[in-house]
Amino acid sequence: RRPKDATRPSAYIAEIGLGLSQLGKRGLGVLLAFARHQLRIVASKIKRYAEAKSLLRKITSVARRALGENHELTLKMRKMYAASLCVNPDATLDDTREAIKTLEEIEPIARRVLGGAHPLTKRIEGGLRESRAVLRFREAQVKQLTNLFPRPN
């Protein structure tokens, strides 16, 4: 059953809350895979970053409670959440810092649980490097603007 407004992730958020106690780990994995698919559509096609961020935050919370911090799906969802914070062209410096913090938290978990050679661990490491580069770039932009337009005393 699809919600009437299938293009809005918030319509799926309501369904995610229904019946979570009846979902097993397999069912939750299917739900998370579906959510990942919807998020790609939302974030890349229709550029609704705030809604994607909200949905990812909720889905990630569900994954952490149901599967635990060390589960691969939880790590994937947290990586996607961090990525969603960085790809938004209107992201604040705090959003970018939150992405870096998230990736710094999950990188050692992924390395310990999955191993350093695992593709997800490699993607997390790459995402961490990219996020740090994005933060440096955005901080430099802010500094340039501050120099161009100093605050009046």
PDB file of C-alpha atoms in Angstrom:
ATOM      1  CA  ARG A   1       0.000   0.000   0.000  1.00  0.00           C
ATOM      2  CA  ARG A   2       1.420   3.333  -1.084  1.00  0.00           C
ATOM      3  CA  PRO A   3       0.536   6.630   0.573  1.00  0.00           C
ATOM      4  CA  LYS A   4      -1.497   9.037  -1.547  1.00  0.00           C
ATOM      5  CA  ASP A   5       1.464  11.422  -1.824  1.00  0.00           C
ATOM      6  CA  ALA A   6       4.210   8.946  -2.730  1.00  0.00           C
ATOM      7  CA  THR A   7       6.740  11.638  -3.580  1.00  0.00           C
ATOM      8  CA  ARG A   8       6.780  12.979  -0.010  1.00  0.00           C
ATOM      9  CA  PRO A   9       9.044  11.132   2.422  1.00  0.00           C
ATOM     10  CA  SER A  10       6.954  12.411   5.307  1.00  0.00           C
ATOM     11  CA  ALA A  11       4.146  10.175   4.032  1.00  0.00           C
ATOM     12  CA  TYR A  12       6.451   7.215   4.533  1.00  0.00           C
ATOM     13  CA  ILE A  13       7.550   8.413   7.967  1.00  0.00           C
ATOM     14  CA  ALA A  14       4.014   7.865   9.215  1.00  0.00           C
ATOM     15  CA  GLU A  15       4.084   4.312   7.894  1.00  0.00           C
ATOM     16  CA  ILE A  16       7.506   3.608   9.380  1.00  0.00           C
ATOM     17  CA  GLY A  17       6.125   4.218  12.852  1.00  0.00           C
ATOM     18  CA  LEU A  18       3.353   1.699  12.289  1.00  0.00           C
ATOM     19  CA  GLY A  19       4.079  -1.887  13.125  1.00  0.00           C
ATOM     20  CA  LEU A  20       7.800  -1.585  13.891  1.00  0.00           C
ATOM     21  CA  SER A  21       7.402  -3.962  16.788  1.00  0.00           C
ATOM     22  CA  GLN A  22       6.113  -6.615  14.368  1.00  0.00           C
ATOM     23  CA  LEU A  23       9.057  -6.219  11.978  1.00  0.00           C
ATOM     24  CA  GLY A  24      11.901  -8.641  12.337  1.00  0.00           C
ATOM     25  CA  LYS A  25      15.472  -7.772  11.391  1.00  0.00           C
ATOM     26  CA  ARG A  26      14.808  -8.937   7.827  1.00  0.00           C
ATOM     27  CA  GLY A  27      11.706  -6.768   7.571  1.00  0.00           C
ATOM     28  CA  LEU A  28      13.599  -3.817   8.975  1.00  0.00           C
ATOM     29  CA  GLY A  29      16.342  -4.374   6.407  1.00  0.00           C
ATOM     30  CA  VAL A  30      13.757  -4.276   3.619  1.00  0.00           C
ATOM     31  CA  LEU A  31      12.266  -1.117   5.107  1.00  0.00           C
ATOM     32  CA  LEU A  32      15.672   0.548   5.327  1.00  0.00           C
ATOM     33  CA  ALA A  33      16.510  -0.421   1.738  1.00  0.00           C
ATOM     34  CA  PHE A  34      13.203   1.077   0.616  1.00  0.00           C
ATOM     35  CA  ALA A  35      13.931   4.243   2.596  1.00  0.00           C
ATOM     36  CA  ARG A  36      17.381   4.522   0.991  1.00  0.00           C
ATOM     37  CA  HIS A  37      15.766   4.294  -2.441  1.00  0.00           C
ATOM     38  CA  GLN A  38      13.222   6.987  -1.581  1.00  0.00           C
ATOM     39  CA  LEU A  39      15.929   9.245  -0.171  1.00  0.00           C
ATOM     40  CA  ARG A  40      17.935   9.046  -3.367  1.00  0.00           C
ATOM     41  CA  ILE A  41      14.876  10.160  -5.287  1.00  0.00           C
ATOM     42  CA  VAL A  42      14.115  12.978  -2.869  1.00  0.00           C
ATOM     43  CA  ALA A  43      17.629  14.324  -2.505  1.00  0.00           C
ATOM     44  CA  SER A  44      18.872  13.955  -6.063  1.00  0.00           C
ATOM     45  CA  LYS A  45      15.808  14.438  -8.211  1.00  0.00           C
ATOM     46  CA  ILE A  46      13.600  16.932  -6.435  1.00  0.00           C
ATOM     47  CA  LYS A  47      16.189  18.569  -4.165  1.00  0.00           C
ATOM     48  CA  ARG A  48      14.219  18.387  -0.941  1.00  0.00           C
ATOM     49  CA  TYR A  49      17.207  18.164   1.356  1.00  0.00           C
ATOM     50  CA  ALA A  50      15.497  19.185   4.585  1.00  0.00           C
ATOM     51  CA  GLU A  51      12.913  16.444   4.176  1.00  0.00           C
ATOM     52  CA  ALA A  52      15.587  13.882   3.291  1.00  0.00           C
ATOM     53  CA  LYS A  53      17.568  14.901   6.387  1.00  0.00           C
ATOM     54  CA  SER A  54      14.491  14.533   8.593  1.00  0.00           C
ATOM     55  CA  LEU A  55      13.608  11.132   7.171  1.00  0.00           C
ATOM     56  CA  LEU A  56      17.187   9.882   7.498  1.00  0.00           C
ATOM     57  CA  ARG A  57      17.342  11.026  11.093  1.00  0.00           C
ATOM     58  CA  LYS A  58      14.195   9.027  11.894  1.00  0.00           C
ATOM     59  CA  ILE A  59      15.230   5.930   9.935  1.00  0.00           C
ATOM     60  CA  THR A  60      18.705   5.981  11.478  1.00  0.00           C
ATOM     61  CA  SER A  61      17.196   6.191  14.937  1.00  0.00           C
ATOM     62  CA  VAL A  62      15.014   3.164  14.173  1.00  0.00           C
ATOM     63  CA  ALA A  63      17.998   1.211  12.832  1.00  0.00           C
ATOM     64  CA  ARG A  64      20.106   2.026  15.889  1.00  0.00           C
ATOM     65  CA  ARG A  65      17.379   0.869  18.279  1.00  0.00           C
ATOM     66  CA  ALA A  66      16.379  -2.245  16.374  1.00  0.00           C
ATOM     67  CA  LEU A  67      19.724  -3.449  15.038  1.00  0.00           C
ATOM     68  CA  GLY A  68      22.293  -1.844  17.320  1.00  0.00           C
ATOM     69  CA  GLU A  69      25.223   0.466  16.685  1.00  0.00           C
ATOM     70  CA  ASN A  70      27.416  -2.237  15.146  1.00  0.00           C
ATOM     71  CA  HIS A  71      25.043  -3.534  12.466  1.00  0.00           C
ATOM     72  CA  GLU A  72      26.030  -2.904   8.854  1.00  0.00           C
ATOM     73  CA  LEU A  73      22.637  -1.397   7.974  1.00  0.00           C
ATOM     74  CA  THR A  74      22.922   1.033  10.874  1.00  0.00           C
ATOM     75  CA  LEU A  75      26.370   2.072   9.676  1.00  0.00           C
ATOM     76  CA  LYS A  76      25.040   2.520   6.124  1.00  0.00           C
ATOM     77  CA  MET A  77      22.155   4.669   7.306  1.00  0.00           C
ATOM     78  CA  ARG A  78      24.407   6.844   9.444  1.00  0.00           C
ATOM     79  CA  LYS A  79      26.777   7.277   6.493  1.00  0.00           C
ATOM     80  CA  MET A  80      23.838   8.286   4.304  1.00  0.00           C
ATOM     81  CA  TYR A  81      22.730  10.769   6.944  1.00  0.00           C
ATOM     82  CA  ALA A  82      26.188  12.334   6.991  1.00  0.00           C
ATOM     83  CA  ALA A  83      26.257  12.456   3.193  1.00  0.00           C
ATOM     84  CA  SER A  84      22.848  14.139   3.111  1.00  0.00           C
ATOM     85  CA  LEU A  85      24.209  16.893   5.330  1.00  0.00           C
ATOM     86  CA  CYS A  86      27.107  17.590   2.972  1.00  0.00           C
ATOM     87  CA  VAL A  87      25.389  17.404  -0.420  1.00  0.00           C
ATOM     88  CA  ASN A  88      22.875  20.080   0.489  1.00  0.00           C
ATOM     89  CA  PRO A  89      24.106  23.306  -1.122  1.00  0.00           C
ATOM     90  CA  ASP A  90      22.401  25.248   1.690  1.00  0.00           C
ATOM     91  CA  ALA A  91      24.067  23.234   4.459  1.00  0.00           C
ATOM     92  CA  THR A  92      25.414  25.270   7.338  1.00  0.00           C
ATOM     93  CA  LEU A  93      28.884  24.892   8.801  1.00  0.00           C
ATOM     94  CA  ASP A  94      27.225  23.145  11.740  1.00  0.00           C
ATOM     95  CA  ASP A  95      25.596  20.639   9.361  1.00  0.00           C
ATOM     96  CA  THR A  96      28.980  19.874   7.850  1.00  0.00           C
ATOM     97  CA  ARG A  97      30.543  19.530  11.293  1.00  0.00           C
ATOM     98  CA  GLU A  98      27.738  17.166  12.297  1.00  0.00           C
ATOM     99  CA  ALA A  99      28.451  15.060   9.197  1.00  0.00           C
ATOM    100  CA  ILE A 100      32.126  14.871  10.125  1.00  0.00           C
ATOM    101  CA  LYS A 101      31.305  13.972  13.726  1.00  0.00           C
ATOM    102  CA  THR A 102      28.954  11.201  12.557  1.00  0.00           C
ATOM    103  CA  LEU A 103      31.557   9.775  10.189  1.00  0.00           C
ATOM    104  CA  GLU A 104      34.255   9.986  12.870  1.00  0.00           C
ATOM    105  CA  GLU A 105      31.961   8.002  15.205  1.00  0.00           C
ATOM    106  CA  ILE A 106      31.149   5.242  12.719  1.00  0.00           C
ATOM    107  CA  GLU A 107      34.565   4.860  11.080  1.00  0.00           C
ATOM    108  CA  PRO A 108      36.180   2.951  13.984  1.00  0.00           C
ATOM    109  CA  ILE A 109      33.032   0.849  14.407  1.00  0.00           C
ATOM    110  CA  ALA A 110      33.064  -0.107  10.723  1.00  0.00           C
ATOM    111  CA  ARG A 111      36.780  -0.857  10.870  1.00  0.00           C
ATOM    112  CA  ARG A 112      36.330  -3.081  13.928  1.00  0.00           C
ATOM    113  CA  VAL A 113      33.146  -4.859  12.805  1.00  0.00           C
ATOM    114  CA  LEU A 114      33.644  -5.072   9.045  1.00  0.00           C
ATOM    115  CA  GLY A 115      37.398  -4.696   8.646  1.00  0.00           C
ATOM    116  CA  GLY A 116      39.500  -2.033   6.978  1.00  0.00           C
ATOM    117  CA  ALA A 117      39.185  -3.559   3.506  1.00  0.00           C
ATOM    118  CA  HIS A 118      35.365  -3.726   3.524  1.00  0.00           C
ATOM    119  CA  PRO A 119      33.760  -1.488   0.856  1.00  0.00           C
ATOM    120  CA  LEU A 120      31.559   0.297   3.403  1.00  0.00           C
ATOM    121  CA  THR A 121      34.554   1.095   5.578  1.00  0.00           C
ATOM    122  CA  LYS A 122      36.330   2.498   2.521  1.00  0.00           C
ATOM    123  CA  ARG A 123      33.270   4.608   1.610  1.00  0.00           C
ATOM    124  CA  ILE A 124      33.067   5.946   5.158  1.00  0.00           C
ATOM    125  CA  GLU A 125      36.759   6.880   5.066  1.00  0.00           C
ATOM    126  CA  GLY A 126      36.275   8.567   1.683  1.00  0.00           C
ATOM    127  CA  GLY A 127      33.197  10.376   2.939  1.00  0.00           C
ATOM    128  CA  LEU A 128      35.149  11.606   5.942  1.00  0.00           C
ATOM    129  CA  ARG A 129      37.918  12.980   3.711  1.00  0.00           C
ATOM    130  CA  GLU A 130      35.361  14.648   1.426  1.00  0.00           C
ATOM    131  CA  SER A 131      33.398  16.100   4.338  1.00  0.00           C
ATOM    132  CA  ARG A 132      36.531  17.591   5.840  1.00  0.00           C
ATOM    133  CA  ALA A 133      37.404  19.097   2.457  1.00  0.00           C
ATOM    134  CA  VAL A 134      33.879  20.541   2.150  1.00  0.00           C
ATOM    135  CA  LEU A 135      34.196  22.037   5.641  1.00  0.00           C
ATOM    136  CA  ARG A 136      37.566  23.631   4.825  1.00  0.00           C
ATOM    137  CA  PHE A 137      36.123  25.056   1.597  1.00  0.00           C
ATOM    138  CA  ARG A 138      33.016  26.449   3.288  1.00  0.00           C
ATOM    139  CA  GLU A 139      35.042  27.923   6.158  1.00  0.00           C
ATOM    140  CA  ALA A 140      37.309  29.613   3.616  1.00  0.00           C
ATOM    141  CA  GLN A 141      34.239  31.057   1.884  1.00  0.00           C
ATOM    142  CA  VAL A 142      32.938  32.434   5.181  1.00  0.00           C
ATOM    143  CA  LYS A 143      36.351  33.920   5.944  1.00  0.00           C
ATOM    144  CA  GLN A 144      36.503  35.606   2.531  1.00  0.00           C
ATOM    145  CA  LEU A 145      33.036  37.061   2.984  1.00  0.00           C
ATOM    146  CA  THR A 146      33.934  38.247   6.465  1.00  0.00           C
ATOM    147  CA  ASN A 147      37.029  39.983   5.073  1.00  0.00           C
ATOM    148  CA  LEU A 148      35.019  41.578   2.260  1.00  0.00           C
ATOM    149  CA  PHE A 149      32.229  42.709   4.544  1.00  0.00           C
ATOM    150  CA  PRO A 150      33.626  43.335   8.021  1.00  0.00           C
ATOM    151  CA  ARG A 151      31.198  43.871  10.870  1.00  0.00           C
ATOM    152  CA  PRO A 152      30.702  47.483  11.851  1.00  0.00           C
ATOM    153  CA  ASN A 153      31.951  48.427  15.312  1.00  0.00           C
TER     154      ASN A 153
END
